[in-house]
PDB file of C-alpha atoms in Angstrom:
ATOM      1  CA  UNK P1487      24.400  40.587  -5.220  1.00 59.00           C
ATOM      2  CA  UNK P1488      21.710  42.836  -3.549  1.00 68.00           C
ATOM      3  CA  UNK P1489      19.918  42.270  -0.400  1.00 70.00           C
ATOM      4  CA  UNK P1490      16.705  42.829  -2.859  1.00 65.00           C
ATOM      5  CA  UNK P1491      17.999  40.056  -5.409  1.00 65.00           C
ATOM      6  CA  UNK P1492      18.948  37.583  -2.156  1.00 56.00           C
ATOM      7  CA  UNK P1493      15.667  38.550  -0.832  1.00 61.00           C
ATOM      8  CA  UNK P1494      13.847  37.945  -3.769  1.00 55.00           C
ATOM      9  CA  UNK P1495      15.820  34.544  -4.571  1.00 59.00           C
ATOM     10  CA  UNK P1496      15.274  33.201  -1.444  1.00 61.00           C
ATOM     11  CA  UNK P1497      11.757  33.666  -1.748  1.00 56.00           C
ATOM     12  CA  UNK P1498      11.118  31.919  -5.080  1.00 57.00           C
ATOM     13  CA  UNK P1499      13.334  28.793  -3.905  1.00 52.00           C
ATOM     14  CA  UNK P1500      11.156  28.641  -0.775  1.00 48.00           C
ATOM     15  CA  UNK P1501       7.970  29.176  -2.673  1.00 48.00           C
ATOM     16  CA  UNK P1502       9.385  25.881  -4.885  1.00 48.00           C
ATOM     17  CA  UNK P1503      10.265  24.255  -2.151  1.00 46.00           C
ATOM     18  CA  UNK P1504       6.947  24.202  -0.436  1.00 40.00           C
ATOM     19  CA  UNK P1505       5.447  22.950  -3.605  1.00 40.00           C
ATOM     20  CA  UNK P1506       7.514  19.898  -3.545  1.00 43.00           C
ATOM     21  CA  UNK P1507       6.599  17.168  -1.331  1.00 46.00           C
ATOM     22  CA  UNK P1508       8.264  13.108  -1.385  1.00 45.00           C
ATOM     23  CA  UNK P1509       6.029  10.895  -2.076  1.00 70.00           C
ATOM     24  CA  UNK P1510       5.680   8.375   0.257  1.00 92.00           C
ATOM     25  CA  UNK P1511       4.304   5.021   1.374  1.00 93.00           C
ATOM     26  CA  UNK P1512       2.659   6.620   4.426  1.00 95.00           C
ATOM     27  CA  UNK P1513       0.659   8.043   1.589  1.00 96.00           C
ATOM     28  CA  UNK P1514      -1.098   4.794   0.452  1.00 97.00           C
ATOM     29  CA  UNK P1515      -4.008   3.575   2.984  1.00 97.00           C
ATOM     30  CA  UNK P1516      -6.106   0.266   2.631  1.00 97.00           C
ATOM     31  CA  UNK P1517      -8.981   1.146   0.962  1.00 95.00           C
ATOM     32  CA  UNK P1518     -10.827  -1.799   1.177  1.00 92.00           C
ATOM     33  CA  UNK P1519     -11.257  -5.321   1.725  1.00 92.00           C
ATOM     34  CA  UNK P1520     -13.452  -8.125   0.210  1.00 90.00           C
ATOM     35  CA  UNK P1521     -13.390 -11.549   2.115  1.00 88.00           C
ATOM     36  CA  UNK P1522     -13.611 -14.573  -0.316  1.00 80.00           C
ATOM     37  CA  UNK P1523     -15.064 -13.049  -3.620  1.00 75.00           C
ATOM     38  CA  UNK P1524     -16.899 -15.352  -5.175  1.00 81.00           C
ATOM     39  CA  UNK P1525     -18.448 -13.673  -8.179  1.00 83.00           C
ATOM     40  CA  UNK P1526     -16.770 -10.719  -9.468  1.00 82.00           C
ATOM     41  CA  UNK P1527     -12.865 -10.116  -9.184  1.00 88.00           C
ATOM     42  CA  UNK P1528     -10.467 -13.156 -10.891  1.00 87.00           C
ATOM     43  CA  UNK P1529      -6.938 -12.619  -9.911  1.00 87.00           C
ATOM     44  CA  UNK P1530      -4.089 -13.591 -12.030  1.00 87.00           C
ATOM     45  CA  UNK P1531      -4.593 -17.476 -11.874  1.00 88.00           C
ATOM     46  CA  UNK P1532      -8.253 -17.358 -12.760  1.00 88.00           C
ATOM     47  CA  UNK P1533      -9.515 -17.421  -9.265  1.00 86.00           C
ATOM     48  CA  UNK P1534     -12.019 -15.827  -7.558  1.00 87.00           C
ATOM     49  CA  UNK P1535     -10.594 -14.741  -3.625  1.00 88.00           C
ATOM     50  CA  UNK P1536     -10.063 -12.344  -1.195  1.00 90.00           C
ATOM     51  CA  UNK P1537      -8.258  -9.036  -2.026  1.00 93.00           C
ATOM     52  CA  UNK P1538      -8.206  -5.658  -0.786  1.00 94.00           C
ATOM     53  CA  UNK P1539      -7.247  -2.262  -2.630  1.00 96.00           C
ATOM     54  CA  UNK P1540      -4.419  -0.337  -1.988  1.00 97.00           C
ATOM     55  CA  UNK P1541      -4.965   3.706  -2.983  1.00 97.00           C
ATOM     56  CA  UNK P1542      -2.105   5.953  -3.129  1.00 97.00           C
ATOM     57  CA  UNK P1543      -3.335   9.474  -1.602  1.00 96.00           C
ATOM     58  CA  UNK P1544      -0.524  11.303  -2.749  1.00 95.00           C
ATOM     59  CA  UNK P1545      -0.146  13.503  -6.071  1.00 94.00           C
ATOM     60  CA  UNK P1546       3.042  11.729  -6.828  1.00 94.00           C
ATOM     61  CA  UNK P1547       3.900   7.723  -7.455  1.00 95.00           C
ATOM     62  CA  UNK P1548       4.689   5.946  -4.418  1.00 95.00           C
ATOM     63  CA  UNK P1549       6.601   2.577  -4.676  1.00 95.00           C
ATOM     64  CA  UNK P1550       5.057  -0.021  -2.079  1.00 95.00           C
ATOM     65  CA  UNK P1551       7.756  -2.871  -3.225  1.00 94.00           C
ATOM     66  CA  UNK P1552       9.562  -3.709   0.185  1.00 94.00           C
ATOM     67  CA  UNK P1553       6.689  -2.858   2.501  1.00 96.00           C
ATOM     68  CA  UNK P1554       4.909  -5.397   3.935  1.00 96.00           C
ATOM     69  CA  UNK P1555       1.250  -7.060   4.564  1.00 95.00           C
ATOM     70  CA  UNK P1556       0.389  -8.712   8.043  1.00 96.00           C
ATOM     71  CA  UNK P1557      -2.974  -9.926   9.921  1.00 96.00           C
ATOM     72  CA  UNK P1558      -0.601 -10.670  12.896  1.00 96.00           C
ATOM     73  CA  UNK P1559       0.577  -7.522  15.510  1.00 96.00           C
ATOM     74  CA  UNK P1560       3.121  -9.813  16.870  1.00 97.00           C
ATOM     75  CA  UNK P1561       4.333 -10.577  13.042  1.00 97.00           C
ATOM     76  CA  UNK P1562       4.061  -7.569  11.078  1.00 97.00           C
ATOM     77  CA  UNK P1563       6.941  -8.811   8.170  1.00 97.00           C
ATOM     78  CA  UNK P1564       4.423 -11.837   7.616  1.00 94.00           C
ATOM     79  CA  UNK P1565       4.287 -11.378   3.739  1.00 93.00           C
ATOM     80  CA  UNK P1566       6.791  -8.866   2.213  1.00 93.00           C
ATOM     81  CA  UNK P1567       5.965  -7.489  -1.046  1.00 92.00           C
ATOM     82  CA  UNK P1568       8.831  -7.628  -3.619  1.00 86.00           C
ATOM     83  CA  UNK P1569      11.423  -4.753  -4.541  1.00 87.00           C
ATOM     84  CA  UNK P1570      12.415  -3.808  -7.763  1.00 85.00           C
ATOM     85  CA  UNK P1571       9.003  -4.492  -9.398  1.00 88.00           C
ATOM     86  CA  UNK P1572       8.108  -1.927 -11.310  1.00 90.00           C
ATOM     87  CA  UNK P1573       4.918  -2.575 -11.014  1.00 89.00           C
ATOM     88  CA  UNK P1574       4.462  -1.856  -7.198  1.00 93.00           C
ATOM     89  CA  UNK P1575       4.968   2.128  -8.210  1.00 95.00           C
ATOM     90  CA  UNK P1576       1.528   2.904  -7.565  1.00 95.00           C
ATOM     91  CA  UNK P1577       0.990   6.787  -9.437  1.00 95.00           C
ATOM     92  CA  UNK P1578      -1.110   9.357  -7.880  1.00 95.00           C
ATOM     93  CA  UNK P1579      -4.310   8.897  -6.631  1.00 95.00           C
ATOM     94  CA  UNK P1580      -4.508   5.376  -7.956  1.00 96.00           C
ATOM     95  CA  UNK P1581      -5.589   1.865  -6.726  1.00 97.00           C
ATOM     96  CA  UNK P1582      -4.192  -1.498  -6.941  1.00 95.00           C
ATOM     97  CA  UNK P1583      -5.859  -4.852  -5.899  1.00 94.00           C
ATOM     98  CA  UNK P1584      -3.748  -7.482  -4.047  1.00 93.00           C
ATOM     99  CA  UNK P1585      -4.890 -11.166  -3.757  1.00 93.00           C
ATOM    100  CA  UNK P1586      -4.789 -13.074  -0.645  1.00 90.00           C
ATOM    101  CA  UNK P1587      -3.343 -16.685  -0.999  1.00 86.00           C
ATOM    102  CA  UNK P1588      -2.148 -19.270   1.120  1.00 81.00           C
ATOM    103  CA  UNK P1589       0.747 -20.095  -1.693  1.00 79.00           C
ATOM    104  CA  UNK P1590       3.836 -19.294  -1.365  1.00 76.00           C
ATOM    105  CA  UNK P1591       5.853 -17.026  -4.557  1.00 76.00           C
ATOM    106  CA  UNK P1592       2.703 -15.680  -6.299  1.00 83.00           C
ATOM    107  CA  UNK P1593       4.082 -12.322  -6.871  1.00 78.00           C
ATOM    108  CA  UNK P1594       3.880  -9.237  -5.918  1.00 80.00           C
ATOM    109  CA  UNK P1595       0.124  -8.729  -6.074  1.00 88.00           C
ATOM    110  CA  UNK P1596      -0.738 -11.441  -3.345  1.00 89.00           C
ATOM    111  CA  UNK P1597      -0.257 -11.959   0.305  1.00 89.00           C
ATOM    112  CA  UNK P1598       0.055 -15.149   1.615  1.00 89.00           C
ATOM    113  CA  UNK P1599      -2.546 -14.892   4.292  1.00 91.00           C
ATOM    114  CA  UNK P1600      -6.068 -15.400   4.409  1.00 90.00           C
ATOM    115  CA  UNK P1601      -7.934 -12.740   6.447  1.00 92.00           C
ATOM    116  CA  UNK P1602     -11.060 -13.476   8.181  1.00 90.00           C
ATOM    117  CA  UNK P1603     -13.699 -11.670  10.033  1.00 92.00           C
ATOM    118  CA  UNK P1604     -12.497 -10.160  13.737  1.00 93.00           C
ATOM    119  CA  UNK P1605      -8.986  -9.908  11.758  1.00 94.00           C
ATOM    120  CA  UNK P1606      -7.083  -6.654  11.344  1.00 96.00           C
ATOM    121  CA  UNK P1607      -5.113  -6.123   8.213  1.00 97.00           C
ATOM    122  CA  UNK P1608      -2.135  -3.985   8.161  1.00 97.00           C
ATOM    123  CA  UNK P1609       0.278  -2.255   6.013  1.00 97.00           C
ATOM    124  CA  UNK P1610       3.913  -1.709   7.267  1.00 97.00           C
ATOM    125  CA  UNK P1611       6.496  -0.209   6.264  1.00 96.00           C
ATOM    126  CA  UNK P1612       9.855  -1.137   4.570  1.00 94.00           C
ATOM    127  CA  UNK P1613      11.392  -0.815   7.887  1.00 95.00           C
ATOM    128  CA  UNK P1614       9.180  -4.006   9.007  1.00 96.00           C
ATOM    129  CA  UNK P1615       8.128  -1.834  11.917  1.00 97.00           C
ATOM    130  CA  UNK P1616       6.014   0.890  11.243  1.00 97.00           C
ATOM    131  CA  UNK P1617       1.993   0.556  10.616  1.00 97.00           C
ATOM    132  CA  UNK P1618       0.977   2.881   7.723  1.00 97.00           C
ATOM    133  CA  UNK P1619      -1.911   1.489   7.776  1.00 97.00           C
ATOM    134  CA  UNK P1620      -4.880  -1.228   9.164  1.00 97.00           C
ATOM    135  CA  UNK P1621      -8.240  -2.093   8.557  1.00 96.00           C
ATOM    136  CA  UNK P1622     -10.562  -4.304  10.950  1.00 94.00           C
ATOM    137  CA  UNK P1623     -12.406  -6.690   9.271  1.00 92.00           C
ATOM    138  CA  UNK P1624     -16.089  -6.611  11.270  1.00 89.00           C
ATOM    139  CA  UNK P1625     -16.714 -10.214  13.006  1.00 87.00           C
ATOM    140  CA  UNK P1626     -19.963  -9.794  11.503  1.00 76.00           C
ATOM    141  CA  UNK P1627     -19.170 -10.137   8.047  1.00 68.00           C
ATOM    142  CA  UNK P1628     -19.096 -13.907   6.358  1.00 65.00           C
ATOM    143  CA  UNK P1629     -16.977 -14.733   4.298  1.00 59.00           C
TER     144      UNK P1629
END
């Protein structure tokens, strides 16, 4: 092979490779939060509650099954979202709404904590230690 066939090669796998990038769950971010919806969102079991929206920024589908939801610092594994849902693979720049609940084994779609205002919600991980993401709820806001 030549040095200007290597050359050139090498150049169109690193132009492909810089056009590739994992999608990840760092890529999703809490995009918001409504406490204790009470006229226009009905989850799953016919209730209105609180929920927030989970976007994924990416340009790829992101799987959020196995991360985790918390209101706690010192408990950040507080409610685990299921793996192997297919429905946790968010696609590209899309949202999802997750319920908050204080039952237990609602699926994937609901956290089993009740935020209020002054609380910080957060996003970890799959590794049960690392904050993708937060979002203060103001202690202003009623519920």
């Amino acid at each position: 092979m030549s040095i200007r066939r290597l050359i050139l090669s090498i150049g169109i796998l690193l132009s492909a490779m810089t056009g590739l990038r994992a999608q990840n769950v760092t890529d999703l971010i809490i995009s918001e939060v409504m406490l204790a919806d009470s006229t226009s969102i009905v989850n799953g079991y016919g209730e209105h509650c609180t929920w927030l929206e989970l976007l994924n920024t990416s340009q790829g589908a992101v799987n959020f099954g196995g991360c985790y939801f918390s209101d706690d610092r010192n408990n950040l594994t507080k409610s685990p979202v299921l793996k192997g849902d297919k429905r946790t693979v968010l696609g590209a720049r899309q949202v999802t709404l997750l319920y908050a609940t204080d039952k237990q084994g609602r699926g994937p779609f609901y956290f089993n904590f009740l935020p209020k205002p002054g609380s910080t919600i957060y996003l970890v991980s799959n590794d049960g230690r690392t904050i993708i993401d937060s979002l203060a709820i103001p202690v202003g806001i009623v519920p």
